[in-house]
Amino acid sequence: MESFSLQRKRSDMATVDPAFKIIPKGQACFFIWRIENLQVVPVPRESHGTFFKGDAYIVLSCHATATRVKAQARDTKGALDMHAHFWIGSESTQDEQGVAAYKTVELDDYLGGAPVQHRETEGAESSLFLNYFKKKGGLTYKNGGVASGFNHVDMKMEPRLFQAKGKHVVRLTELRTIDWSSMNQGDVFILDLGSVIFCWNGKNSNRAERLQAMQRAKQVRDDRGGNANVIVIEDGEESRLSADEQQLFESKLPLKDKRNIKLESSDDARSERDAAATIKLYRCADEQDGLKVTEVKGGPLVKADLDTKDSYIIDNGPNGIWAWIGKGASNNERKEAMRNAMGFLKKKNYPDQTAVTRVIDGGESTEFKALFSKWPEPAATKGLGRTYTVGNVAKVVQTRFDAATMHHNRGLAAETQMVDDGTGKIEMWRVESFEMKPVPKQSYGQFYGGDCYLILYTYQVQNRDNYIVYYWLGHKSTADEQGAAARFAVELDDKHGGTPVQVRVVQGKEPPHFMAMFGGRMVVFEGGHASGFRNSGEKDTDGPGDTFLLHVRGTSKMNSKAVQVPCRAVSLNSNDVFVFFVKSATYIWCGKGSTGDEREMAKTVASLRPCDPVTVFEGQEKPDLWQALGGQAPYSNDKRLQEPDVVMPVRLFQLSNATGRIQVEEVNEFTQEDLVPEDVMLLDSWDTIFLWIGENSNKQERDEAEQVAFGYLRTDPSGRDSSIPVVRIKQGNEPPTFTGFFGFWNHDYWTSTLSYDAVKAHTQARNEPQRVVEKPVAGTVPTEVAKYPYEMLAKPASQLPDGVNPENREDDA
């Protein structure tokens, strides 16, 4: 186990900076401060989203759970979700960085230690931080800072070149020089010449970046009162510019120098999942000579690993360092947590841009909880006090319901993972000799662990057929059979026009709707048909025989199934119900800890045989029953403790293989608009993985989507079971079990959204005819004079276009 010490640096924070006293107590608010001459200075709201590379900033977000940023402070009921960030520019000084960190701790003290603290670095900000500026068009990094004499508002217009990166929240970075060697063909670049703003789209840039860049250019134009033209240039189509436009463009970027451009950009997706798979927990002890850090364990981690009397560091490698402060930790441990975590980062030689976050006991963020395989907490209540927990159908569904009900109540559909009550049309096949063999209707719901099955489920919504293709993989089926099942699922999908939702189901991890289709009569037997690639000695074991034992789990027809277990007394469990079939009788054995609902479902399973079952309660068994089970033997009779509901956050990720390997980038506080048609998106609801296939995603991403999902689960630091259901959904065919996670959902969103070409045309429609104003040579008359609209010439002299004489402005009208 690793152990080391970090030197202590005590500080006195008895007072609070006057700049923080503007924070309204108990209200949602959003503030930014810049470190100017080592003092904390508020940043005007109109400058939010613009950061100077030579500066350091502090950002505070206090918001209700539903929304992170509000334009104005407002009263809220209940506790606020608080986040305090200190942002470090790439060219800021050590003194500025130190003041930002120190003042963030002071701010934390002023707010009672409630905020989650974050260290942010230029170009590597957290998704939460980026989300604050989403509606402002993203972040803008400008050169210089306070020490260089740069102010937030610089009235002097100088030509500037910006690089635009990012699909959801664009980062606009001002480049040091305006030349082709600073550019690449994988990104979008904005050349701002004041009266003209060029958006140059690299041929390998994506549609989302192009749209974001155009939006930013339009914002700049609007900030200038509309007195600027926005011209969009596609890589390789520079010659299509008008002569005047091309002359302006080449005044800064001569086309003869374009050969110096780079081919590709650096990775857009910053989060690499392989590194995230490694996670370690360290305990921090406040000792006289400093802080002692001792390794406790590696992953997966559970909430119980954290002792409320201590403080800890969770090491997720380059993906982030977390400091957790227990309620019983010392005051010094709490105040020094961020500095100690940064010392840990340096001790481990992690990159400087590695995220560092501090959370407190009881105030953990969504991202922190997602690092743990178990984080039990009371489930949220909605409506009349009912508890909604993903996958817990019994608590929310007491009566039959149709598909229209679930499509209308998408939130309930998402919580329960039910599109309807399972009473739609079922067609079922078994994979035999690499062919789809129909299963007789009387055998629907009966599975064999050595086989793979396909089920086509059809249900109607507003007289329109909707489809789900399930492919079920038995634990003992071969890889060849599993591959064939996946291929047949694609064929069924194609047969029905590509509209079905595909769901991969592994034995033992059946989702609620899958079990509901069989109305409590789902049974999984041992054995199966022999595959063509099985060992020659293996035989078909189709059918359980006359004597077999089924373990029944479930409380209703919506969530029940029975699984065959060895026909021995040791298989019994006092907490459950078992159905024992012998040639001449059927027994329902009821453990002392079983419920009446479970016993009722056992009767449904017992109806597989026509004879009336005999109910036997634990402790009242007759000798012939034990004899049929091979003799009485010890079995599990410990009382099963009721596990608390585990409510885990739902998270959305964007997947991309643009760099040759799959990259993952989380989308914070997502909406439908964050589903990018050019990519595959992964929605993780903890119990289920959804793969949303954008219609413009590339073939490799579509073909490898499931493997990406398995890789995502394999590298999840929480150590989850990789056999949870994986649901494949195509753009435009989203079921309510998916859309319910997105809040408002517009089914016409993609058909009503303007195309890229339409947005481009609309952006340029407001452009005025562009002419280059030539300065006249003494004694000559210019051959061409630019003309301007009256509104532009009516402006004050300081705002007139270059070349216009204020005394003779009527000549230019």
PDB file of N, CA, C and O in Angstrom, residues 62 255 426 593 684 726-727 754:
ATOM      1  N   CYS A  62     -24.842  28.919  -7.753  1.00  0.00           N
ATOM      2  CA  CYS A  62     -25.795  28.437  -6.752  1.00  0.00           C
ATOM      3  C   CYS A  62     -27.134  28.270  -7.466  1.00  0.00           C
ATOM      4  O   CYS A  62     -27.664  29.243  -8.008  1.00  0.00           O
ATOM      5  N   LEU A 255      -3.698  32.731 -49.929  1.00  0.00           N
ATOM      6  CA  LEU A 255      -3.943  31.339 -50.325  1.00  0.00           C
ATOM      7  C   LEU A 255      -2.665  30.637 -50.767  1.00  0.00           C
ATOM      8  O   LEU A 255      -2.567  29.410 -50.690  1.00  0.00           O
ATOM      9  N   ILE A 426     -46.335 -11.038 -29.794  1.00  0.00           N
ATOM     10  CA  ILE A 426     -45.013 -11.635 -29.606  1.00  0.00           C
ATOM     11  C   ILE A 426     -44.754 -12.666 -30.704  1.00  0.00           C
ATOM     12  O   ILE A 426     -45.615 -13.489 -31.020  1.00  0.00           O
ATOM     13  N   GLY A 593     -39.518 -16.455   4.849  1.00  0.00           N
ATOM     14  CA  GLY A 593     -39.360 -15.042   4.514  1.00  0.00           C
ATOM     15  C   GLY A 593     -40.048 -14.636   3.230  1.00  0.00           C
ATOM     16  O   GLY A 593     -39.946 -13.476   2.816  1.00  0.00           O
ATOM     17  N   ASP A 684     -26.533   6.393 -20.118  1.00  0.00           N
ATOM     18  CA  ASP A 684     -26.315   5.422 -19.046  1.00  0.00           C
ATOM     19  C   ASP A 684     -27.324   5.695 -17.926  1.00  0.00           C
ATOM     20  O   ASP A 684     -27.214   6.681 -17.208  1.00  0.00           O
ATOM     21  N   VAL A 726     -28.365  -3.740 -23.100  1.00  0.00           N
ATOM     22  CA  VAL A 726     -27.886  -2.698 -24.006  1.00  0.00           C
ATOM     23  C   VAL A 726     -28.953  -2.503 -25.077  1.00  0.00           C
ATOM     24  O   VAL A 726     -29.306  -3.441 -25.793  1.00  0.00           O
ATOM     25  N   VAL A 727     -29.486  -1.287 -25.160  1.00  0.00           N
ATOM     26  CA  VAL A 727     -30.597  -0.971 -26.057  1.00  0.00           C
ATOM     27  C   VAL A 727     -30.085  -0.098 -27.192  1.00  0.00           C
ATOM     28  O   VAL A 727     -29.454   0.932 -26.962  1.00  0.00           O
ATOM     29  N   LEU A 754     -33.475  23.458 -39.246  1.00  0.00           N
ATOM     30  CA  LEU A 754     -32.887  23.870 -40.517  1.00  0.00           C
ATOM     31  C   LEU A 754     -31.633  23.068 -40.827  1.00  0.00           C
ATOM     32  O   LEU A 754     -30.858  22.732 -39.931  1.00  0.00           O
TER      33      LEU A 754
END
